[in-house]
JSON list of C-alpha atoms in Angstrom, two decimals:
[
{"chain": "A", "resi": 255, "resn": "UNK", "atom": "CA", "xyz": [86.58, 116.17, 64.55]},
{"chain": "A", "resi": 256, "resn": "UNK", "atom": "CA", "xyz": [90.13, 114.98, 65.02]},
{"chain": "A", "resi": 257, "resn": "UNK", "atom": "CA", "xyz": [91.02, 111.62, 63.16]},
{"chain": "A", "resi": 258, "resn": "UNK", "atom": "CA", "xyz": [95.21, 111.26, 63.25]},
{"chain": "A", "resi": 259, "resn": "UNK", "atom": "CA", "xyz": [96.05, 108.73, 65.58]},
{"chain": "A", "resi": 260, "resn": "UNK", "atom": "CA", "xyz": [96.78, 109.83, 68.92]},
{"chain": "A", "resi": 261, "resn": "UNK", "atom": "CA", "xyz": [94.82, 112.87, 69.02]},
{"chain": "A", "resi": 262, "resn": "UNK", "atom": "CA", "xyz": [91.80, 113.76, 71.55]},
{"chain": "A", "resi": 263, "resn": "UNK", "atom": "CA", "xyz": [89.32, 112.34, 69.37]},
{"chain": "A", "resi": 264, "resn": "UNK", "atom": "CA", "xyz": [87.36, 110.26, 71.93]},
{"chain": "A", "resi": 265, "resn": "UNK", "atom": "CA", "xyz": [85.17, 111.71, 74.72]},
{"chain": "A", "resi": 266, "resn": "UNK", "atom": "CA", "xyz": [84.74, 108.68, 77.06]},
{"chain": "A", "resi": 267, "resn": "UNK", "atom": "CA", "xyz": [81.51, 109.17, 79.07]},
{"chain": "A", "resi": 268, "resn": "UNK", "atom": "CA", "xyz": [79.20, 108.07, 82.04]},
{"chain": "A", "resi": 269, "resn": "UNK", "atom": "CA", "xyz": [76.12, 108.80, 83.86]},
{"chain": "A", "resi": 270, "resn": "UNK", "atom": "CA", "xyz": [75.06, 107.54, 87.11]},
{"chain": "A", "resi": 271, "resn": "UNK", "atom": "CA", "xyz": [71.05, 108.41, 87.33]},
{"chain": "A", "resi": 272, "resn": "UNK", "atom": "CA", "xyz": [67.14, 108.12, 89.13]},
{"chain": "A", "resi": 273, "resn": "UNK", "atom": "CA", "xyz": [65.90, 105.52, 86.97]},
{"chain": "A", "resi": 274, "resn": "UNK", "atom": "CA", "xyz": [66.09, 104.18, 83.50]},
{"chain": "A", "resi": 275, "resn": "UNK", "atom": "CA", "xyz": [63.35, 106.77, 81.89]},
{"chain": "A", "resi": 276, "resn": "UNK", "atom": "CA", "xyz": [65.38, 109.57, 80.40]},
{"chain": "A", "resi": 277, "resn": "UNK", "atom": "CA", "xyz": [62.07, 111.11, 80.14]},
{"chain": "A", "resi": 278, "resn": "UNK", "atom": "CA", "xyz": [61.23, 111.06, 83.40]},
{"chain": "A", "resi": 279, "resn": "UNK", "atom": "CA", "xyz": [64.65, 110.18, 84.89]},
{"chain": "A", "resi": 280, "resn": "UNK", "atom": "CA", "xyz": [67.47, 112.66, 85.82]},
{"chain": "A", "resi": 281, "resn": "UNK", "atom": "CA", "xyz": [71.33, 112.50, 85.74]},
{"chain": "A", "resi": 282, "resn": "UNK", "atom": "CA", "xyz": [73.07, 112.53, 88.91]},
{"chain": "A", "resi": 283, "resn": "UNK", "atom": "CA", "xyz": [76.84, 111.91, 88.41]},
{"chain": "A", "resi": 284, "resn": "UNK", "atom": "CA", "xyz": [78.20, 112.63, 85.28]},
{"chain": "A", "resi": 285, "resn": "UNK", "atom": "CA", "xyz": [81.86, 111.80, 84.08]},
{"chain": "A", "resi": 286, "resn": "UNK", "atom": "CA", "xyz": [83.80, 112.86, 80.86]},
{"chain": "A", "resi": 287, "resn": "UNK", "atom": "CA", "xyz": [87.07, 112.11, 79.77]},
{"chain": "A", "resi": 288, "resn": "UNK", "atom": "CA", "xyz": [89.06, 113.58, 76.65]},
{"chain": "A", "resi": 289, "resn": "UNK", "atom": "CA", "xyz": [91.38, 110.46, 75.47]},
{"chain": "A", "resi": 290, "resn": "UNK", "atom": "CA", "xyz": [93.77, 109.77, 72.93]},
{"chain": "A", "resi": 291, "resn": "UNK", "atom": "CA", "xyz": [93.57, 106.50, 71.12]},
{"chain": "A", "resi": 292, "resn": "UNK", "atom": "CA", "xyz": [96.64, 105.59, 73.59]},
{"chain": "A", "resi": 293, "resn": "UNK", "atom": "CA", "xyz": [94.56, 106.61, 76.47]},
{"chain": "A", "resi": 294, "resn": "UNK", "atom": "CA", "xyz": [96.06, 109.55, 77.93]},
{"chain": "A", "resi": 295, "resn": "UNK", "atom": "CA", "xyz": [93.43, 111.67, 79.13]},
{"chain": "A", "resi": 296, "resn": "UNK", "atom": "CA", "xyz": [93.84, 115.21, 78.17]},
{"chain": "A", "resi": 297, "resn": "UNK", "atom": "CA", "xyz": [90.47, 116.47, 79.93]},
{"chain": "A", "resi": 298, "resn": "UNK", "atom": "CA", "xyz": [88.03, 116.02, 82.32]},
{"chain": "A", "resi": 299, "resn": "UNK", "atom": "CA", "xyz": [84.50, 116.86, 83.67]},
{"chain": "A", "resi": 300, "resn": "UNK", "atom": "CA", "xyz": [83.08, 115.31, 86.51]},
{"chain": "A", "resi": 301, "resn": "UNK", "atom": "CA", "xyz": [80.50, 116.06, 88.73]},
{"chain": "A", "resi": 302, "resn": "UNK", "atom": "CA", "xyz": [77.87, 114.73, 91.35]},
{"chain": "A", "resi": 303, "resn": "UNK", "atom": "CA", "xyz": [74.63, 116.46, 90.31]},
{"chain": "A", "resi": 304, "resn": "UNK", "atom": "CA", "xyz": [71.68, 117.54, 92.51]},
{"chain": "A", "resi": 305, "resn": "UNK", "atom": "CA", "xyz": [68.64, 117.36, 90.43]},
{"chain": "A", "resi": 306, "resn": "UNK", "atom": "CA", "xyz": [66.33, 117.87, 93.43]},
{"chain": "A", "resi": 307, "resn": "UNK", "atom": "CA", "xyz": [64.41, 114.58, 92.80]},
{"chain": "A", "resi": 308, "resn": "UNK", "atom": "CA", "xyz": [65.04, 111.65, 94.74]},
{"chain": "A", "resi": 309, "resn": "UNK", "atom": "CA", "xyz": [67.87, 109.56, 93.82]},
{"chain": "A", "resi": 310, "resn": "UNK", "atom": "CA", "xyz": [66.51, 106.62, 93.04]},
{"chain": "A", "resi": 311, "resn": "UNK", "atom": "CA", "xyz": [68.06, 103.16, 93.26]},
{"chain": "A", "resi": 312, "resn": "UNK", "atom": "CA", "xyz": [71.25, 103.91, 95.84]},
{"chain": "A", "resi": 313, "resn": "UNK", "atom": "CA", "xyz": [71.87, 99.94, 96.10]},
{"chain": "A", "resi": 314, "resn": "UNK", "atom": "CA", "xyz": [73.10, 100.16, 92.86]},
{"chain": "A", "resi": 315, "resn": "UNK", "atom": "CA", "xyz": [75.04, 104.07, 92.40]},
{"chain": "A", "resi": 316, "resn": "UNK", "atom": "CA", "xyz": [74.74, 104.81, 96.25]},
{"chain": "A", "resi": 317, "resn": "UNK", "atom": "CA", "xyz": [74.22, 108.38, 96.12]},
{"chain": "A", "resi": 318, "resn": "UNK", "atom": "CA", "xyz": [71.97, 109.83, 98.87]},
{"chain": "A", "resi": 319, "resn": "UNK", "atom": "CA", "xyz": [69.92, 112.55, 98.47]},
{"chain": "A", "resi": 320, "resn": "UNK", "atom": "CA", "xyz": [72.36, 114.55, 101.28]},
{"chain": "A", "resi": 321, "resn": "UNK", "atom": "CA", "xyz": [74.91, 113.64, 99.40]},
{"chain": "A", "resi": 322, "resn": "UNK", "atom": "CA", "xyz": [73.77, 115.45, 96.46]},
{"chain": "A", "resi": 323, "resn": "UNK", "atom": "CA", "xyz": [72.14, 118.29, 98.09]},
{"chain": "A", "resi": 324, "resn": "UNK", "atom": "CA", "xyz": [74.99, 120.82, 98.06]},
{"chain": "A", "resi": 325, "resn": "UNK", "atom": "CA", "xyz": [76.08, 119.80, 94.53]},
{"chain": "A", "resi": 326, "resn": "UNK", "atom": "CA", "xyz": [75.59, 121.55, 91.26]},
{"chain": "A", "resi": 327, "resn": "UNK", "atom": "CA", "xyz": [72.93, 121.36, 88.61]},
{"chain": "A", "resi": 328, "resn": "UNK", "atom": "CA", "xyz": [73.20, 120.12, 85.43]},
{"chain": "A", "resi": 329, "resn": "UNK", "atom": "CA", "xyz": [72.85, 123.61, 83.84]},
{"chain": "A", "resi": 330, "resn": "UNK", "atom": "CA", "xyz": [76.42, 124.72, 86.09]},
{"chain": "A", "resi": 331, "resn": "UNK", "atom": "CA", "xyz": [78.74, 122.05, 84.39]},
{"chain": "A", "resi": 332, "resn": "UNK", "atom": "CA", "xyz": [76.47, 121.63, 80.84]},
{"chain": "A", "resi": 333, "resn": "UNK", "atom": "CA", "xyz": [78.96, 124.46, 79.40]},
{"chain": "A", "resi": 334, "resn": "UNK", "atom": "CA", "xyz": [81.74, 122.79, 80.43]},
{"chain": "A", "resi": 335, "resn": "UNK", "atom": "CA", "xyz": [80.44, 119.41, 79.40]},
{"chain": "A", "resi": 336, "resn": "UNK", "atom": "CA", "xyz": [79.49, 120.64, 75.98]},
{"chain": "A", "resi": 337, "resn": "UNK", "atom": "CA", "xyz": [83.01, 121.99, 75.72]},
{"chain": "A", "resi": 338, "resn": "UNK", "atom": "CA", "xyz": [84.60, 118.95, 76.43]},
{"chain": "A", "resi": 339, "resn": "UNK", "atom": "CA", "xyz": [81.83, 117.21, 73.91]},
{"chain": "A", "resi": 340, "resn": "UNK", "atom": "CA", "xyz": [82.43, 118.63, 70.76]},
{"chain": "A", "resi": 341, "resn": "UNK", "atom": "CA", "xyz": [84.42, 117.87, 68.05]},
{"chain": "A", "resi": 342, "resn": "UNK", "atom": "CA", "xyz": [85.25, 114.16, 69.55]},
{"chain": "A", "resi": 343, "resn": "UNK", "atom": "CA", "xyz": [83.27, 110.98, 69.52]},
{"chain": "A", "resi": 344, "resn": "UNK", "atom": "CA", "xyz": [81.03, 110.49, 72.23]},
{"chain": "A", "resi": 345, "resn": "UNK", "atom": "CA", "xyz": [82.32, 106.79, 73.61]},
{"chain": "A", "resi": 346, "resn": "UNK", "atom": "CA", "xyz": [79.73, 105.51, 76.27]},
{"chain": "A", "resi": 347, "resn": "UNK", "atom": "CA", "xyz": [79.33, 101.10, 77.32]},
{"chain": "A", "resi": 348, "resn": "UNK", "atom": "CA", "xyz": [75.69, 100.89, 76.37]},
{"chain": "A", "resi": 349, "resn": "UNK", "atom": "CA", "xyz": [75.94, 104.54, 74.53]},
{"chain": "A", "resi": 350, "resn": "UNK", "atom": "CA", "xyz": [72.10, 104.71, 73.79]},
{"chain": "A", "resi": 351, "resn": "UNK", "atom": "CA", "xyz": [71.61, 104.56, 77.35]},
{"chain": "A", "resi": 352, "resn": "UNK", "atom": "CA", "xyz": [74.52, 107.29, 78.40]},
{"chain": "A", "resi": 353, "resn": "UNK", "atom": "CA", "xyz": [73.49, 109.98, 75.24]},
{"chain": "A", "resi": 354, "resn": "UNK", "atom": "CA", "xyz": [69.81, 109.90, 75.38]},
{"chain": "A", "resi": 355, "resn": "UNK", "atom": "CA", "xyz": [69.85, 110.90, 79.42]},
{"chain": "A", "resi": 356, "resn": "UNK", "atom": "CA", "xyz": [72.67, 113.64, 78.48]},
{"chain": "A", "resi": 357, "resn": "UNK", "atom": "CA", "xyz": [70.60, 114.76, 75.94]},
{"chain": "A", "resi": 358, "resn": "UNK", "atom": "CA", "xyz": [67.32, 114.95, 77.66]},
{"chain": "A", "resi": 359, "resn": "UNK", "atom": "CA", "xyz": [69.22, 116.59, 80.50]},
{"chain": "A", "resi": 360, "resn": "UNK", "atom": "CA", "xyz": [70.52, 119.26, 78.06]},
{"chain": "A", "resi": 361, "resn": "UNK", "atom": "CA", "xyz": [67.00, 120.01, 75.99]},
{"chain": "A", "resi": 362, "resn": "UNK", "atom": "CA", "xyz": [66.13, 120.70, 80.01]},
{"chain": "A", "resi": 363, "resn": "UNK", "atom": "CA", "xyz": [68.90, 123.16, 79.88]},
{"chain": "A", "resi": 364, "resn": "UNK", "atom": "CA", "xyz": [68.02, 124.47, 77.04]},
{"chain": "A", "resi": 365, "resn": "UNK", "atom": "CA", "xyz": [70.83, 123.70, 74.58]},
{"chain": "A", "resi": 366, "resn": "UNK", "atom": "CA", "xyz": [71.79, 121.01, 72.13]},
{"chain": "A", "resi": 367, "resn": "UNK", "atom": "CA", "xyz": [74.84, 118.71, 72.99]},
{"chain": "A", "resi": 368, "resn": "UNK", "atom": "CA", "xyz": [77.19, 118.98, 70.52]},
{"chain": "A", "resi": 369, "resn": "UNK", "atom": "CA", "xyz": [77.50, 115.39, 69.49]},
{"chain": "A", "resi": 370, "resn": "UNK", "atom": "CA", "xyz": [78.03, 114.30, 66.01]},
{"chain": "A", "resi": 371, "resn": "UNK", "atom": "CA", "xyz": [79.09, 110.90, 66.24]},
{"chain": "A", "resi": 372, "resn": "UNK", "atom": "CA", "xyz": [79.00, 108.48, 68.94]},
{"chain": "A", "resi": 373, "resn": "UNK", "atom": "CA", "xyz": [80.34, 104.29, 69.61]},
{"chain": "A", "resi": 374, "resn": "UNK", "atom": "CA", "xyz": [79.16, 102.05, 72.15]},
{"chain": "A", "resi": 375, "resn": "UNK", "atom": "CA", "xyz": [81.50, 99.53, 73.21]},
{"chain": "A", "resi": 376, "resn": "UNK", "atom": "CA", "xyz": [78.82, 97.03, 73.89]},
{"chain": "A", "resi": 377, "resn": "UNK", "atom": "CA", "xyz": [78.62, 96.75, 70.08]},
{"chain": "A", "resi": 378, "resn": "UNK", "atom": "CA", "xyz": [82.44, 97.17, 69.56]},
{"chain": "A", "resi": 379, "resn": "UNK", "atom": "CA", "xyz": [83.25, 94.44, 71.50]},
{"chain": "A", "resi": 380, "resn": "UNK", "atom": "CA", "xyz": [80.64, 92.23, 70.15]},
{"chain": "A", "resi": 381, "resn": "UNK", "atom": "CA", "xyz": [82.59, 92.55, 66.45]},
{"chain": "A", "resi": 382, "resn": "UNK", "atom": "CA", "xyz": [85.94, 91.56, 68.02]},
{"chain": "A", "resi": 383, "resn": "UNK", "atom": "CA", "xyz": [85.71, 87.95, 69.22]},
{"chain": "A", "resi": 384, "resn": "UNK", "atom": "CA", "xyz": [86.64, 88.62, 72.46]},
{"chain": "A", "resi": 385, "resn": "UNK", "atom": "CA", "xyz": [85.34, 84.86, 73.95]},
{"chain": "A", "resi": 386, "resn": "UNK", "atom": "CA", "xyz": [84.16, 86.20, 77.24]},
{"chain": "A", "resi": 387, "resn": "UNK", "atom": "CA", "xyz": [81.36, 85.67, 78.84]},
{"chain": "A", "resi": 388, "resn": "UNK", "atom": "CA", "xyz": [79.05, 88.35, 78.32]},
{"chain": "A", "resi": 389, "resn": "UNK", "atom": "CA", "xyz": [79.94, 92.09, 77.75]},
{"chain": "A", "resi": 390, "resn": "UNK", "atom": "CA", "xyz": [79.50, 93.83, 80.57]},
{"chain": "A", "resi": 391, "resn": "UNK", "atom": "CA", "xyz": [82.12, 96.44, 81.66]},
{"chain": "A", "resi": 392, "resn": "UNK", "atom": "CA", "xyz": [82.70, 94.25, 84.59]},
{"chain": "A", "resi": 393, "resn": "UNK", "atom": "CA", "xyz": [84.13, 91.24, 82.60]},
{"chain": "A", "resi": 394, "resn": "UNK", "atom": "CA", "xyz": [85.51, 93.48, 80.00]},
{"chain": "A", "resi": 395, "resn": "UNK", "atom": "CA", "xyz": [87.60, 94.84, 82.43]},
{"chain": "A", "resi": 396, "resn": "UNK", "atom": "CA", "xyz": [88.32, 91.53, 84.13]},
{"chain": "A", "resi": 397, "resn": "UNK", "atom": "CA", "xyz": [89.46, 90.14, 80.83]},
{"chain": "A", "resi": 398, "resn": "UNK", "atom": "CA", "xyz": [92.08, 92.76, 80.58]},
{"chain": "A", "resi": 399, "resn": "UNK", "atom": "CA", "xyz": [93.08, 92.71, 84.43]},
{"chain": "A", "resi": 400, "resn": "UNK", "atom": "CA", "xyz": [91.53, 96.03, 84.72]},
{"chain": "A", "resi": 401, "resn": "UNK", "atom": "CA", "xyz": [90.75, 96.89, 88.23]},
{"chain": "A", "resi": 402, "resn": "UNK", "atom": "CA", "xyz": [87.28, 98.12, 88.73]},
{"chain": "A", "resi": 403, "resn": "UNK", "atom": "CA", "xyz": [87.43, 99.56, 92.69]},
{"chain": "A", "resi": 404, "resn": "UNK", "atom": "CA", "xyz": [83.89, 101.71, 92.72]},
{"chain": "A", "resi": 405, "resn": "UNK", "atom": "CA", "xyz": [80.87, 99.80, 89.80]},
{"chain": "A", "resi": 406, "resn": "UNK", "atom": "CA", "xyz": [78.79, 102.14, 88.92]},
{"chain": "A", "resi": 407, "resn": "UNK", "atom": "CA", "xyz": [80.69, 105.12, 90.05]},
{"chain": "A", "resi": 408, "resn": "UNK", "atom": "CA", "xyz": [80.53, 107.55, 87.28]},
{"chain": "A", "resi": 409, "resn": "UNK", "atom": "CA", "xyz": [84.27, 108.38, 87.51]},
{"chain": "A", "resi": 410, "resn": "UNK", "atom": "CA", "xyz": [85.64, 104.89, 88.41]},
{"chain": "A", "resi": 411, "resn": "UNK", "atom": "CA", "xyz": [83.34, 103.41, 85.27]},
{"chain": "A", "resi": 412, "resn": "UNK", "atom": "CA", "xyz": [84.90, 105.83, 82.84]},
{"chain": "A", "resi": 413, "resn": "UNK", "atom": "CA", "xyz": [88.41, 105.62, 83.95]},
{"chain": "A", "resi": 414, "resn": "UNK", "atom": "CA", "xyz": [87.78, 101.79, 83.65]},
{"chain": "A", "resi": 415, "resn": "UNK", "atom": "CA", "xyz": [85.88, 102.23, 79.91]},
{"chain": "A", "resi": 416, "resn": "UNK", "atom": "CA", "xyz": [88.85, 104.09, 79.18]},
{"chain": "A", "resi": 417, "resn": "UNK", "atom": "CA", "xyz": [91.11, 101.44, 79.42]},
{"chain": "A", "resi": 418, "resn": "UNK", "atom": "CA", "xyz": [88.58, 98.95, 77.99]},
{"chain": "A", "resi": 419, "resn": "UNK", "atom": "CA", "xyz": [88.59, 101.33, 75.06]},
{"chain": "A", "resi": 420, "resn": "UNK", "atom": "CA", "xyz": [92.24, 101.32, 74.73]},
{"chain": "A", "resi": 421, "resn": "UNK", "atom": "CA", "xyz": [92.32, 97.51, 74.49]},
{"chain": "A", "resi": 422, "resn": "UNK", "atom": "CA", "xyz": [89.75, 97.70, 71.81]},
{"chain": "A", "resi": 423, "resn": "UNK", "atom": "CA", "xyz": [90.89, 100.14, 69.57]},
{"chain": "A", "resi": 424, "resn": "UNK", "atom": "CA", "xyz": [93.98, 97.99, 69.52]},
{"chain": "A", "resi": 425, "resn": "UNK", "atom": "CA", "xyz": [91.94, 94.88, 68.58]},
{"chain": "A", "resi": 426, "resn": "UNK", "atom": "CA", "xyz": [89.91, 96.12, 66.04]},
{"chain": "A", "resi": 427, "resn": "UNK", "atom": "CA", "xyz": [93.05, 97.22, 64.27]},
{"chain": "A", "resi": 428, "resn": "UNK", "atom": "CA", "xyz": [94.93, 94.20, 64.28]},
{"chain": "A", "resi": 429, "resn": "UNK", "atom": "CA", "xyz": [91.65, 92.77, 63.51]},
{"chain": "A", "resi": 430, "resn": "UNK", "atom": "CA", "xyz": [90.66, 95.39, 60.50]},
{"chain": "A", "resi": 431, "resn": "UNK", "atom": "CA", "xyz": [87.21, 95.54, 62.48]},
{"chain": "A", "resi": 432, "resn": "UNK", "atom": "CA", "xyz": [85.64, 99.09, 61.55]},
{"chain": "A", "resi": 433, "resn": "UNK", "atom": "CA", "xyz": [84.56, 100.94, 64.08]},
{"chain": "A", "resi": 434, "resn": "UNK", "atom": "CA", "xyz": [80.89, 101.23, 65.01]},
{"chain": "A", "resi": 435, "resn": "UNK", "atom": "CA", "xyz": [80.59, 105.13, 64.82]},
{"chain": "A", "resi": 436, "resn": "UNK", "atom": "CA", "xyz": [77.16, 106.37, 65.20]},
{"chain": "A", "resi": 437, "resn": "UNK", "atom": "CA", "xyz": [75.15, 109.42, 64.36]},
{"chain": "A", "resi": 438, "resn": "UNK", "atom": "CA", "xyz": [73.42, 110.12, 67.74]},
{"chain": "A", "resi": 439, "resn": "UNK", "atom": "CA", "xyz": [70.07, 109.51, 65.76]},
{"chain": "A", "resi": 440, "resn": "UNK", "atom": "CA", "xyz": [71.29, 106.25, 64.11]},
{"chain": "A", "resi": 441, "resn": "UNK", "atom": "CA", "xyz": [71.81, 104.90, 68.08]},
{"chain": "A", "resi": 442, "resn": "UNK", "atom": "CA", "xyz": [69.89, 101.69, 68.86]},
{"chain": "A", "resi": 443, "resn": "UNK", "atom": "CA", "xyz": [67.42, 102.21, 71.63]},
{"chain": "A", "resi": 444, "resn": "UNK", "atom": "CA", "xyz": [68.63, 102.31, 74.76]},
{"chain": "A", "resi": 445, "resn": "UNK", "atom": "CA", "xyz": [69.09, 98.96, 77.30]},
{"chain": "A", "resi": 446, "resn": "UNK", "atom": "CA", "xyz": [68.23, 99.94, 80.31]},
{"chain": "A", "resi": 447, "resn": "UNK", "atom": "CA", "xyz": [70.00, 98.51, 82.73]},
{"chain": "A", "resi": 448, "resn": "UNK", "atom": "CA", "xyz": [70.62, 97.73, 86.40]},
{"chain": "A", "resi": 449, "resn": "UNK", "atom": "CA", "xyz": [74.11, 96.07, 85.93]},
{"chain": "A", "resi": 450, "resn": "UNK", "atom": "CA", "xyz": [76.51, 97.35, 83.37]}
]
């Protein structure tokens, strides 16, 4: 894995998906951004997914099923995904959440994602004193006049996180605050959530 400063070292991700059950659950939106600590993004794979299952809760992620009919499966982008994945840290708000659906979609596909470390900025932010409110991506973003036009958009949420993450890495510099860099196994259970 990279580690100078201002390399691709971060692999900013979300998933949009049926439920909270990764088990049981599928992925249908995925997003993946290659960032610098600066936050220029040097890659990208995104993709509405059509997992043939019903979609699930559309008030929140409003994907239709028709909308996802003609899209591709998880096992058409995983290769691309995986690509993009390795050798960076997997950098997800609410990461236990975001890596155990990826990796329940890959074991589907048959493969192992090729994640060796991962942070959550739901704990990162918790270490730097931030004095908001609570730490939703939502007021994250609001605290750094980050506009957030589509919630819970895969894309528009990791385009957002990418900024958040900019902010932070900033922070916890000034700040000496270590980052919270996980090995996928060492991840706190997941928070499901409705609202992130």
């Amino acid at each position: 894995m990279a580690s100078a400063k201002g390399t691709d070292r971060w692999a900013v991700v979300d998933v949009e998906t049926t439920g909270t059950d990764p088990r049981t659950c599928r992925v249908i939106s995925v997003a993946a951004l290659a960032m610098t600590d600066s936050g220029a993004v040097t890659d990208s794979v995104v993709s509405l997914l059509n997992a043939d299952v019903d979609p699930g809760p559309t008030h929140i992620h409003g994907l239709t099923r028709q909308m996802l009919c003609d899209q591709p499966q998880f096992t058409d982008i995983v290769t691309d995904l995986a690509r993009l994945l390795r050798g960076r840290t997997m950098v997800a708000h609410n990461a236990g959440f975001d890596y155990t659906f990826l990796a329940a979609e890959a074991r589907r596909a048959g493969i192992r994602l090729p994640v060796d470390s991962v942070m959550c900025t739901v704990e990162l932010a918790s270490q730097l004193d931030l004095r908001v409110g609570n730490l939703k991506l939502a007021t994250l973003a609001h605290h750094w006049g980050i506009t957030q036009a589509r919630p819970h958009d895969a894309l528009d949420d990791t385009q957002v996180l990418a900024q958040v993450l900019t902010h932070q890495l900033v922070i916890a510099a000034e700040k000496g605050v270590p980052l919270p860099l996980r090995k996928p196994d060492d991840l706190r259970p997941p928070v499901f959530r409705n609202a992130a």
